[in-house]
mmCIF file of C-alpha atoms in Angstrom:
data_model
loop_
_atom_site.group_PDB
_atom_site.id
_atom_site.type_symbol
_atom_site.label_atom_id
_atom_site.label_comp_id
_atom_site.label_asym_id
_atom_site.label_seq_id
_atom_site.Cartn_x
_atom_site.Cartn_y
_atom_site.Cartn_z
ATOM 1 C CA MET A 5 -84.384 -49.408 -50.963
ATOM 2 C CA SER A 6 -83.548 -49.919 -54.615
ATOM 3 C CA LEU A 7 -80.127 -50.962 -55.854
ATOM 4 C CA VAL A 8 -79.694 -47.561 -57.628
ATOM 5 C CA SER A 9 -80.446 -45.714 -54.363
ATOM 6 C CA LYS A 10 -77.922 -47.845 -52.457
ATOM 7 C CA ILE A 11 -75.229 -47.261 -55.085
ATOM 8 C CA THR A 12 -75.950 -43.526 -55.206
ATOM 9 C CA ARG A 13 -75.885 -43.219 -51.396
ATOM 10 C CA SER A 14 -72.679 -45.281 -51.209
ATOM 11 C CA ALA A 15 -71.035 -43.139 -53.900
ATOM 12 C CA ILE A 16 -71.985 -39.917 -52.092
ATOM 13 C CA THR A 17 -70.754 -41.260 -48.744
ATOM 14 C CA LEU A 18 -67.498 -42.477 -50.296
ATOM 15 C CA SER A 19 -66.823 -39.147 -52.027
ATOM 16 C CA LEU A 20 -67.496 -37.228 -48.800
ATOM 17 C CA VAL A 21 -65.271 -39.503 -46.713
ATOM 18 C CA ALA A 22 -62.497 -39.461 -49.331
ATOM 19 C CA GLY A 23 -62.578 -35.665 -49.473
ATOM 20 C CA LEU A 24 -62.334 -35.071 -45.710
ATOM 21 C CA PRO A 25 -58.625 -35.934 -45.297
ATOM 22 C CA LEU A 26 -57.728 -33.632 -48.179
ATOM 23 C CA LEU A 27 -59.629 -30.754 -46.629
ATOM 24 C CA ALA A 28 -57.932 -31.342 -43.271
ATOM 25 C CA GLN A 29 -54.454 -31.421 -44.836
ATOM 26 C CA ALA A 30 -54.992 -28.246 -46.829
ATOM 27 C CA ALA A 31 -55.480 -26.036 -43.748
ATOM 28 C CA PRO A 32 -52.939 -23.224 -43.374
ATOM 29 C CA LEU A 33 -50.277 -23.789 -40.734
ATOM 30 C CA LYS A 34 -49.841 -21.419 -37.793
ATOM 31 C CA VAL A 35 -46.379 -19.846 -37.624
ATOM 32 C CA ASP A 36 -44.793 -19.803 -34.179
ATOM 33 C CA ALA A 37 -43.155 -16.355 -34.368
ATOM 34 C CA ALA A 38 -41.262 -16.832 -31.092
ATOM 35 C CA LYS A 39 -39.430 -19.869 -32.496
ATOM 36 C CA SER A 40 -39.061 -18.635 -36.098
ATOM 37 C CA GLN A 41 -36.405 -16.374 -37.605
ATOM 38 C CA VAL A 42 -35.497 -14.630 -40.857
ATOM 39 C CA ALA A 43 -31.856 -13.553 -41.036
ATOM 40 C CA ILE A 44 -29.290 -12.482 -43.602
ATOM 41 C CA THR A 45 -25.534 -12.675 -43.954
ATOM 42 C CA PHE A 46 -23.432 -10.376 -46.128
ATOM 43 C CA LYS A 47 -19.789 -9.338 -46.208
ATOM 44 C CA GLN A 48 -18.533 -5.856 -45.432
ATOM 45 C CA MET A 49 -14.860 -5.421 -46.287
ATOM 46 C CA ASN A 50 -14.754 -9.228 -46.604
ATOM 47 C CA VAL A 51 -15.960 -9.734 -43.000
ATOM 48 C CA PRO A 52 -19.249 -11.660 -42.578
ATOM 49 C CA VAL A 53 -22.055 -9.631 -40.987
ATOM 50 C CA ASP A 54 -25.262 -11.187 -39.649
ATOM 51 C CA ALA A 55 -28.571 -9.353 -39.248
ATOM 52 C CA THR A 56 -32.190 -10.301 -38.585
ATOM 53 C CA PHE A 57 -35.667 -9.081 -39.382
ATOM 54 C CA LYS A 58 -37.437 -8.727 -36.032
ATOM 55 C CA LYS A 59 -40.926 -8.498 -37.591
ATOM 56 C CA PHE A 60 -42.306 -10.647 -40.367
ATOM 57 C CA ASN A 61 -45.475 -12.477 -41.331
ATOM 58 C CA ALA A 62 -45.537 -15.862 -42.989
ATOM 59 C CA ALA A 63 -48.464 -17.798 -44.425
ATOM 60 C CA ILE A 64 -47.821 -21.451 -45.237
ATOM 61 C CA ASP A 65 -50.430 -23.769 -46.677
ATOM 62 C CA PHE A 66 -48.523 -27.049 -46.924
ATOM 63 C CA ASN A 67 -49.947 -30.400 -48.001
ATOM 64 C CA ALA A 68 -47.389 -33.226 -47.751
ATOM 65 C CA ALA A 69 -49.681 -35.547 -49.730
ATOM 66 C CA ALA A 70 -49.885 -33.068 -52.632
ATOM 67 C CA VAL A 71 -46.802 -30.836 -52.393
ATOM 68 C CA THR A 72 -47.484 -29.151 -55.743
ATOM 69 C CA THR A 73 -50.690 -27.636 -54.326
ATOM 70 C CA SER A 74 -48.819 -26.053 -51.402
ATOM 71 C CA LYS A 75 -48.271 -22.301 -51.102
ATOM 72 C CA ALA A 76 -46.210 -19.904 -49.000
ATOM 73 C CA SER A 77 -45.773 -16.168 -48.639
ATOM 74 C CA PHE A 78 -43.641 -13.911 -46.458
ATOM 75 C CA ASP A 79 -43.809 -10.210 -45.671
ATOM 76 C CA LEU A 80 -40.738 -8.691 -44.043
ATOM 77 C CA ASP A 81 -41.033 -5.422 -42.133
ATOM 78 C CA VAL A 82 -37.988 -3.565 -43.489
ATOM 79 C CA ALA A 83 -37.925 -1.161 -40.518
ATOM 80 C CA SER A 84 -37.338 -4.160 -38.224
ATOM 81 C CA PHE A 85 -33.989 -4.981 -39.890
ATOM 82 C CA ASP A 86 -31.496 -5.286 -37.032
ATOM 83 C CA LEU A 87 -27.731 -5.138 -37.454
ATOM 84 C CA GLY A 88 -27.221 -4.992 -33.690
ATOM 85 C CA ASP A 89 -26.444 -1.255 -33.621
ATOM 86 C CA ALA A 90 -29.055 1.538 -33.571
ATOM 87 C CA GLN A 91 -26.949 3.852 -35.766
ATOM 88 C CA TYR A 92 -26.433 1.195 -38.456
ATOM 89 C CA ASN A 93 -30.110 0.236 -38.270
ATOM 90 C CA LYS A 94 -31.073 3.849 -38.945
ATOM 91 C CA GLU A 95 -28.592 4.108 -41.836
ATOM 92 C CA VAL A 96 -29.928 1.069 -43.734
ATOM 93 C CA GLN A 97 -33.464 2.509 -43.699
ATOM 94 C CA LYS A 98 -32.314 5.416 -45.905
ATOM 95 C CA LYS A 99 -32.962 5.768 -49.637
ATOM 96 C CA GLU A 100 -29.543 4.370 -50.616
ATOM 97 C CA TRP A 101 -30.260 1.071 -48.868
ATOM 98 C CA PHE A 102 -33.806 -0.200 -48.181
ATOM 99 C CA ASN A 103 -35.636 3.137 -48.607
ATOM 100 C CA ALA A 104 -38.037 2.003 -45.874
ATOM 101 C CA PRO A 105 -40.319 5.072 -46.037
ATOM 102 C CA GLN A 106 -41.180 4.302 -49.685
ATOM 103 C CA PHE A 107 -40.849 0.485 -49.520
ATOM 104 C CA PRO A 108 -41.778 -0.595 -45.970
ATOM 105 C CA LYS A 109 -42.178 -4.279 -46.886
ATOM 106 C CA ALA A 110 -40.173 -6.877 -48.752
ATOM 107 C CA ASN A 111 -42.080 -9.990 -49.726
ATOM 108 C CA PHE A 112 -41.965 -13.431 -51.250
ATOM 109 C CA VAL A 113 -44.914 -15.259 -52.843
ATOM 110 C CA SER A 114 -44.481 -18.847 -53.995
ATOM 111 C CA THR A 115 -45.498 -19.858 -57.495
ATOM 112 C CA GLY A 116 -44.700 -23.559 -57.080
ATOM 113 C CA MET A 117 -43.374 -26.317 -54.834
ATOM 114 C CA LYS A 118 -42.191 -29.802 -55.641
ATOM 115 C CA GLN A 119 -40.320 -32.678 -54.018
ATOM 116 C CA ALA A 120 -36.571 -32.570 -54.610
ATOM 117 C CA ALA A 121 -33.680 -34.944 -53.982
ATOM 118 C CA GLY A 122 -32.740 -35.808 -50.424
ATOM 119 C CA GLY A 123 -36.228 -35.243 -49.060
ATOM 120 C CA LYS A 124 -36.042 -31.515 -49.703
ATOM 121 C CA LEU A 125 -38.567 -29.253 -51.359
ATOM 122 C CA GLU A 126 -37.798 -27.011 -54.321
ATOM 123 C CA VAL A 127 -39.671 -23.739 -53.944
ATOM 124 C CA THR A 128 -40.088 -21.169 -56.712
ATOM 125 C CA GLY A 129 -41.659 -17.760 -56.469
ATOM 126 C CA ASN A 130 -41.357 -14.005 -56.755
ATOM 127 C CA LEU A 131 -39.201 -11.978 -54.396
ATOM 128 C CA THR A 132 -39.874 -8.241 -54.158
ATOM 129 C CA ILE A 133 -37.461 -5.901 -52.429
ATOM 130 C CA LYS A 134 -37.457 -2.124 -52.807
ATOM 131 C CA GLY A 135 -40.086 -2.329 -55.553
ATOM 132 C CA LYS A 136 -38.070 -4.729 -57.731
ATOM 133 C CA THR A 137 -39.500 -8.232 -58.321
ATOM 134 C CA THR A 138 -37.504 -11.221 -59.568
ATOM 135 C CA ALA A 139 -38.222 -14.924 -59.939
ATOM 136 C CA VAL A 140 -36.251 -17.067 -57.482
ATOM 137 C CA SER A 141 -35.865 -20.754 -56.699
ATOM 138 C CA PHE A 142 -34.341 -22.382 -53.603
ATOM 139 C CA PRO A 143 -34.289 -25.642 -51.621
ATOM 140 C CA VAL A 144 -36.140 -26.049 -48.319
ATOM 141 C CA THR A 145 -35.590 -28.750 -45.725
ATOM 142 C CA LEU A 146 -38.727 -29.898 -43.929
ATOM 143 C CA LYS A 147 -38.644 -31.801 -40.663
ATOM 144 C CA LYS A 148 -41.233 -32.750 -38.090
ATOM 145 C CA GLU A 149 -40.776 -32.347 -34.339
ATOM 146 C CA GLY A 150 -43.818 -33.479 -32.392
ATOM 147 C CA ASN A 151 -46.802 -31.629 -33.868
ATOM 148 C CA SER A 152 -44.569 -28.916 -35.365
ATOM 149 C CA GLN A 153 -43.281 -28.740 -38.912
ATOM 150 C CA ILE A 154 -40.015 -26.846 -39.394
ATOM 151 C CA PHE A 155 -39.063 -25.257 -42.715
ATOM 152 C CA ASP A 156 -35.368 -24.316 -43.090
ATOM 153 C CA GLY A 157 -33.905 -22.745 -46.184
ATOM 154 C CA THR A 158 -31.406 -20.351 -47.680
ATOM 155 C CA LEU A 159 -31.867 -18.035 -50.615
ATOM 156 C CA PRO A 160 -28.759 -16.355 -52.054
ATOM 157 C CA ILE A 161 -29.430 -13.053 -53.823
ATOM 158 C CA LYS A 162 -27.470 -10.154 -55.280
ATOM 159 C CA ARG A 163 -28.255 -6.920 -53.420
ATOM 160 C CA LEU A 164 -27.625 -4.717 -56.468
ATOM 161 C CA THR A 165 -30.395 -6.563 -58.356
ATOM 162 C CA TYR A 166 -32.786 -4.870 -55.902
ATOM 163 C CA ASN A 167 -30.934 -1.505 -55.811
ATOM 164 C CA ILE A 168 -29.841 -2.093 -52.228
ATOM 165 C CA GLY A 169 -26.788 0.103 -51.921
ATOM 166 C CA GLU A 170 -27.110 2.996 -54.353
ATOM 167 C CA GLY A 171 -24.616 5.722 -55.214
ATOM 168 C CA GLU A 172 -21.231 5.176 -53.610
ATOM 169 C CA TRP A 173 -22.570 1.971 -52.005
ATOM 170 C CA LYS A 174 -22.696 0.198 -55.382
ATOM 171 C CA ASP A 175 -18.984 -0.429 -54.813
ATOM 172 C CA THR A 176 -18.862 -4.135 -54.018
ATOM 173 C CA SER A 177 -15.340 -3.899 -52.580
ATOM 174 C CA MET A 178 -16.884 -2.278 -49.467
ATOM 175 C CA VAL A 179 -20.113 -4.304 -49.220
ATOM 176 C CA ALA A 180 -20.260 -7.512 -51.253
ATOM 177 C CA ASP A 181 -23.064 -7.980 -53.767
ATOM 178 C CA GLU A 182 -23.823 -11.483 -52.444
ATOM 179 C CA VAL A 183 -26.364 -11.744 -49.625
ATOM 180 C CA VAL A 184 -27.747 -14.961 -48.164
ATOM 181 C CA ILE A 185 -31.255 -14.909 -46.720
ATOM 182 C CA ARG A 186 -31.782 -17.683 -44.161
ATOM 183 C CA PHE A 187 -35.073 -18.674 -42.629
ATOM 184 C CA HIS A 188 -36.145 -21.048 -39.886
ATOM 185 C CA ILE A 189 -39.936 -21.215 -39.728
ATOM 186 C CA VAL A 190 -41.668 -23.294 -37.062
ATOM 187 C CA THR A 191 -45.338 -24.076 -37.693
ATOM 188 C CA ASN A 192 -48.130 -25.828 -35.845
ATOM 189 C CA PRO A 193 -51.328 -27.324 -37.264
#
C-alpha cells in the first residue's frame, strides 16, 4: 500500500471516529413527563396563587460540549391549565384570559443558549401566548442525576404583554401583571 493510500485511509478513519462522539451527543433527549412540571405563580389581591399546566410537550436537543448548538422548544396545552378548581379553570379558558378556543397552545422556541456564570445556562428565544410573540431570556440550572439531566428555570413575564386579562381584568390591583413561569424538566438520553 502506498504512503498516500495509508494517509488517506488514516485521515478518513480519523474523521469518522472524531465525528461519532459529536453525533451521539447531539441526539434529542427524552422528556420524562411523569417527573417534569410547568407551573406558574401570580398574585390575586396580593395573595400568591400557584397553577400548573397538566399537558405539555418539550423537545430538548442539548449538547454539553457545544452548548451554543443546543435547542429547546415547549408547547403548552392551554386547556390543561389547572388552578385547582374546575370553575376557575373554566373561567381562564375564556376570551378575556387565555382564549383557549382560538389559541389552544402557548409555546417557546429557543434561538440561542450559552454558558452563564455559576454553571447556569442563559437561554434566549421567542415566547408566544395568545397569538403574541416576544423575545425572552432567562437562566436555567442544569444538573445530572444518574443518567437523567434536569433543567430548572424561571421566566418572569407580564401577563398584559400577552393580553391575558382583557376588559375589566386589565386592572392590576385585582390580578398582578407579574407572572412567574417555573419549569422542572427531567430528561433521559
